[in-house]
Tab-separated table of C-alpha atoms in Angstrom:
chain	number	residue	atom	x	y	z
A	187	GLY	CA	-8.869	-15.474	7.349
A	188	GLN	CA	-8.143	-12.889	4.661
A	189	ASN	CA	-5.471	-13.966	2.013
A	190	ILE	CA	-4.192	-12.441	-1.127
A	191	ASP	CA	-1.926	-14.548	-3.651
A	192	GLN	CA	0.031	-13.350	-6.545
A	193	PRO	CA	3.184	-14.501	-8.223
A	194	THR	CA	6.516	-13.140	-6.674
A	195	GLU	CA	8.220	-12.280	-9.899
A	196	MET	CA	7.710	-12.200	-13.790
A	197	THR	CA	9.794	-11.409	-16.696
A	198	ALA	CA	8.510	-10.222	-20.082
A	199	THR	CA	9.886	-8.693	-23.118
A	200	GLU	CA	9.610	-4.972	-24.252
A	201	GLY	CA	6.699	-4.379	-26.385
A	202	ALA	CA	4.996	-7.713	-25.504
A	203	ILE	CA	1.905	-8.117	-23.361
A	204	VAL	CA	1.947	-9.407	-19.740
A	205	GLN	CA	-0.874	-10.755	-17.328
A	206	ILE	CA	-0.330	-10.684	-13.537
A	207	ASN	CA	-2.820	-12.833	-11.803
A	208	CYS	CA	-4.228	-12.278	-8.110
A	209	THR	CA	-6.496	-14.628	-6.097
A	210	TYR	CA	-8.069	-13.745	-2.809
A	211	GLN	CA	-9.941	-15.228	-0.109
A	212	THR	CA	-11.609	-12.375	1.843
A	213	SER	CA	-14.859	-11.719	3.556
A	214	GLY	CA	-16.844	-8.559	2.916
A	215	PHE	CA	-15.471	-8.014	-0.404
A	216	ASN	CA	-15.710	-4.381	-1.184
A	217	GLY	CA	-13.441	-3.822	-4.409
A	218	LEU	CA	-10.017	-4.784	-5.694
A	219	PHE	CA	-7.211	-2.480	-6.581
A	220	TRP	CA	-4.064	-2.534	-8.459
A	221	TYR	CA	-1.158	-0.439	-7.540
A	222	GLN	CA	2.338	0.269	-9.261
A	223	GLN	CA	5.348	0.585	-7.083
A	224	HIS	CA	8.879	1.393	-8.551
A	225	ALA	CA	11.864	0.429	-6.362
A	226	GLY	CA	12.170	2.901	-3.458
A	227	GLU	CA	8.971	4.728	-4.345
A	228	ALA	CA	5.451	4.581	-2.926
A	229	PRO	CA	2.697	2.732	-4.555
A	230	THR	CA	0.484	4.782	-7.044
A	231	PHE	CA	-2.871	3.917	-7.993
A	232	LEU	CA	-3.513	1.904	-11.147
A	233	SER	CA	-7.096	0.541	-11.240
A	234	TYR	CA	-10.150	-0.143	-9.241
A	235	ASN	CA	-12.830	-2.969	-9.922
A	236	VAL	CA	-15.751	-3.704	-7.749
A	237	LEU	CA	-18.245	-5.626	-10.494
A	238	ASP	CA	-17.250	-8.313	-12.558
A	239	GLY	CA	-15.528	-7.711	-15.849
A	240	LEU	CA	-12.733	-5.880	-17.627
A	241	GLU	CA	-11.868	-2.250	-16.816
A	242	GLU	CA	-9.457	-0.697	-19.559
A	243	LYS	CA	-7.267	2.464	-18.979
A	244	GLY	CA	-4.904	2.963	-21.821
A	245	ARG	CA	-2.183	0.238	-21.867
A	246	PHE	CA	-3.364	-1.214	-18.611
A	247	SER	CA	-6.496	-3.367	-18.139
A	248	SER	CA	-7.978	-4.990	-15.009
A	249	PHE	CA	-10.181	-7.971	-15.007
A	250	LEU	CA	-12.396	-9.017	-11.989
A	251	SER	CA	-14.419	-12.259	-11.251
A	252	ARG	CA	-15.963	-12.145	-7.693
A	253	SER	CA	-17.351	-15.704	-8.036
A	254	LYS	CA	-13.800	-17.058	-8.419
A	255	GLY	CA	-11.888	-14.667	-6.150
A	256	TYR	CA	-9.757	-13.829	-9.056
A	257	SER	CA	-8.233	-10.923	-10.740
A	258	TYR	CA	-5.472	-9.844	-13.267
A	259	LEU	CA	-3.916	-6.920	-14.555
A	260	LEU	CA	-2.934	-6.755	-18.305
A	261	LEU	CA	-0.240	-4.685	-19.389
A	262	LYS	CA	0.177	-4.301	-23.258
A	263	GLU	CA	2.858	-2.627	-25.314
A	264	LEU	CA	5.274	-3.112	-22.524
A	265	GLN	CA	8.010	-0.380	-22.051
A	266	MET	CA	11.239	-0.552	-19.748
A	267	LYS	CA	9.503	1.802	-17.271
A	268	ASP	CA	6.910	-0.575	-16.595
A	269	SER	CA	9.380	-2.494	-14.516
A	270	ALA	CA	8.277	-2.252	-11.146
A	271	SER	CA	6.384	-4.130	-8.477
A	272	TYR	CA	2.473	-4.557	-8.908
A	273	LEU	CA	0.505	-4.957	-5.838
A	274	CYS	CA	-2.942	-6.397	-5.612
A	275	ALA	CA	-5.248	-5.148	-2.962
A	276	VAL	CA	-8.635	-6.019	-1.581
A	277	ARG	CA	-11.044	-3.803	0.352
A	278	SER	CA	-13.009	-5.478	2.955
A	279	MET	CA	-16.120	-4.148	4.731
A	280	ASP	CA	-15.494	-6.740	7.539
A	281	SER	CA	-12.051	-4.842	8.071
A	282	ASN	CA	-13.073	-1.097	8.430
A	283	TYR	CA	-12.899	-0.723	4.646
A	284	GLN	CA	-9.056	-1.280	4.863
A	285	LEU	CA	-7.120	-2.489	2.104
A	286	ILE	CA	-5.693	-5.987	2.337
A	287	TRP	CA	-2.449	-6.171	0.393
A	288	GLY	CA	-0.936	-8.972	-1.388
A	289	ALA	CA	3.202	-9.163	-1.546
A	290	GLY	CA	3.372	-7.743	-4.905
A	291	THR	CA	4.802	-9.153	-8.304
A	292	LYS	CA	8.023	-7.914	-9.397
A	293	LEU	CA	7.840	-7.447	-13.153
A	294	ILE	CA	11.072	-7.304	-15.020
A	295	ILE	CA	11.152	-5.969	-18.440
A	296	LYS	CA	13.806	-7.291	-20.832
A	297	PRO	CA	14.902	-5.384	-24.267
B	207	GLU	CA	-3.702	19.278	-5.383
B	208	ALA	CA	-0.546	18.810	-3.151
B	209	GLY	CA	0.156	15.360	-2.350
B	210	VAL	CA	0.735	13.505	1.038
B	211	ALA	CA	3.853	14.823	2.622
B	212	GLN	CA	6.270	12.853	4.551
B	213	SER	CA	9.437	13.525	6.359
B	214	PRO	CA	12.214	12.617	6.876
B	215	ARG	CA	12.713	10.807	3.689
B	216	TYR	CA	15.636	8.531	5.263
B	217	LYS	CA	16.666	8.029	8.876
B	218	ILE	CA	19.476	5.702	10.134
B	219	ILE	CA	19.484	5.249	13.960
B	220	GLU	CA	20.973	2.685	16.311
B	221	LYS	CA	18.890	0.247	18.116
B	222	ARG	CA	17.401	1.244	21.235
B	223	GLN	CA	17.245	4.867	20.038
B	224	SER	CA	13.872	6.656	19.143
B	225	VAL	CA	12.587	8.124	15.853
B	226	ALA	CA	9.647	10.037	14.895
B	227	PHE	CA	8.017	10.319	11.454
B	228	TRP	CA	5.514	13.085	10.217
B	229	CYS	CA	2.817	12.974	7.692
B	230	ASN	CA	0.634	15.638	6.156
B	231	PRO	CA	-2.232	13.991	4.206
B	232	ILE	CA	-4.144	15.818	1.415
B	233	SER	CA	-6.314	18.551	2.504
B	234	GLY	CA	-9.657	17.252	3.383
B	235	HIS	CA	-8.842	13.751	3.456
B	236	ALA	CA	-10.460	12.476	6.759
B	237	THR	CA	-8.917	9.101	6.755
B	238	LEU	CA	-5.061	8.533	7.426
B	239	TYR	CA	-3.212	5.312	7.390
B	240	TRP	CA	0.440	4.426	8.645
B	241	TYR	CA	1.893	1.446	6.879
B	242	GLN	CA	5.086	-0.448	7.386
B	243	GLN	CA	6.545	-2.099	4.303
B	244	ILE	CA	9.337	-4.529	4.545
B	245	LEU	CA	11.425	-4.956	1.370
B	246	GLY	CA	9.727	-7.569	-0.868
B	247	GLN	CA	6.500	-7.612	1.157
B	248	GLY	CA	3.186	-5.741	0.766
B	249	PRO	CA	2.445	-2.903	2.943
B	250	LYS	CA	1.250	-3.771	6.566
B	251	LEU	CA	-1.195	-1.610	8.166
B	252	LEU	CA	0.052	-0.096	11.617
B	253	ILE	CA	-2.811	2.241	12.407
B	254	GLN	CA	-5.733	3.855	10.774
B	255	PHE	CA	-7.215	7.331	11.981
B	256	GLN	CA	-10.644	8.765	10.955
B	257	ASN	CA	-10.389	12.396	11.689
B	258	ASN	CA	-8.437	12.477	14.966
B	259	GLY	CA	-9.967	9.256	16.150
B	260	VAL	CA	-8.282	5.633	15.888
B	261	VAL	CA	-10.332	3.289	13.927
B	262	ASP	CA	-7.763	0.455	13.852
B	263	ASP	CA	-4.519	0.136	15.813
B	264	SER	CA	-4.557	-4.002	16.391
B	265	GLN	CA	-1.284	-4.515	14.420
B	266	LEU	CA	0.376	-1.582	16.044
B	267	PRO	CA	3.143	-3.008	18.492
B	268	LYS	CA	2.111	-0.513	21.356
B	269	ASP	CA	4.938	-1.398	23.585
B	270	ARG	CA	7.301	0.560	21.210
B	271	PHE	CA	5.282	2.292	18.537
B	272	SER	CA	2.709	5.280	19.148
B	273	ALA	CA	1.031	7.523	16.835
B	274	GLU	CA	-1.256	10.437	17.005
B	275	ARG	CA	-3.108	12.799	14.882
B	276	LEU	CA	-3.895	15.911	16.804
B	277	LYS	CA	-6.623	18.161	15.341
B	278	GLY	CA	-7.348	15.492	12.759
B	279	VAL	CA	-4.911	16.735	10.225
B	280	ASP	CA	-1.063	15.829	10.175
B	281	SER	CA	0.373	12.812	12.101
B	282	THR	CA	3.422	11.595	13.736
B	283	LEU	CA	4.374	7.942	14.262
B	284	LYS	CA	7.211	7.223	16.867
B	285	ILE	CA	9.258	4.108	17.682
B	286	GLN	CA	10.778	4.135	20.991
B	287	PRO	CA	12.976	2.019	21.496
B	288	ALA	CA	13.986	0.911	17.827
B	289	LYS	CA	14.659	-2.531	16.997
B	290	LEU	CA	16.719	-4.054	14.190
B	291	GLU	CA	13.544	-5.659	12.517
B	292	ASP	CA	11.982	-2.200	12.658
B	293	SER	CA	14.025	-1.287	9.399
B	294	ALA	CA	11.550	-0.764	6.814
B	295	VAL	CA	9.829	1.780	4.692
B	296	TYR	CA	7.040	3.811	6.687
B	297	LEU	CA	4.322	4.837	4.468
B	298	CYS	CA	1.522	7.363	5.130
B	299	ALA	CA	-1.598	7.337	2.945
B	300	SER	CA	-4.754	9.123	3.131
B	301	SER	CA	-8.235	9.009	1.463
B	302	LEU	CA	-11.467	11.157	1.583
B	303	ALA	CA	-13.417	8.574	3.688
B	304	ARG	CA	-13.147	4.924	4.878
B	305	GLN	CA	-15.133	3.941	1.704
B	306	GLY	CA	-12.755	6.237	-0.780
B	307	ASP	CA	-11.968	5.056	-3.998
B	308	GLY	CA	-8.361	4.611	-2.992
B	309	TYR	CA	-5.537	5.913	-1.180
B	310	THR	CA	-2.830	8.345	-2.016
B	311	PHE	CA	0.608	7.624	-0.352
B	312	GLY	CA	3.310	9.743	0.416
B	313	SER	CA	6.819	9.263	-0.634
B	314	GLY	CA	7.716	7.176	2.728
B	315	THR	CA	10.549	7.331	5.123
B	316	ARG	CA	12.961	4.517	4.709
B	317	LEU	CA	14.261	3.550	8.313
B	318	THR	CA	17.570	1.725	8.888
B	319	VAL	CA	18.154	0.410	12.380
B	320	VAL	CA	21.833	-0.607	12.931
């Protein structure tokens, strides 16, 4: 079956670095997405990985290892506004190219 | 470009009542999705449209939920009759094509069934 796992909650300090992990077991892998979702708001796109390696975009980076079924989202120079849920999603060719979603990781930033 | 428009933003109804949500996707986006997101969980796909045709509605509780996308543009999702467990945020998303780079979400409708 299709399954995505990520930690339920993480806490980090303002100005620090945090890594949010995501592991997946899916068939027909066709890309991995990270979305940010602030409380009461819709998810917004952060990053997309389809090949192995690191994709960097400002303070945020995302890494993918397809052989290990593993990804992480790295957030640097944390700001209070980064407090949100971070959703990992995998696109599957075997599911009409739909995104299969993890439950999200709630990130709490402390001063 | 304008984003995905959804209405209403909030809705409170009693169980057994009916409710409808509306979504207007980004212009030109062929694929439209309706998701249900319960607090603390990831989005759960209810139905996927490609233009005005249904691609996947396997997780749509068809005894009470229905959706349509007439003319391949805007879409409505209806619940009739509502149950307490339908309390959730209903998100609409659109993308250019099935293999699009990602989805753009609307602001969602927060439904409370009492």
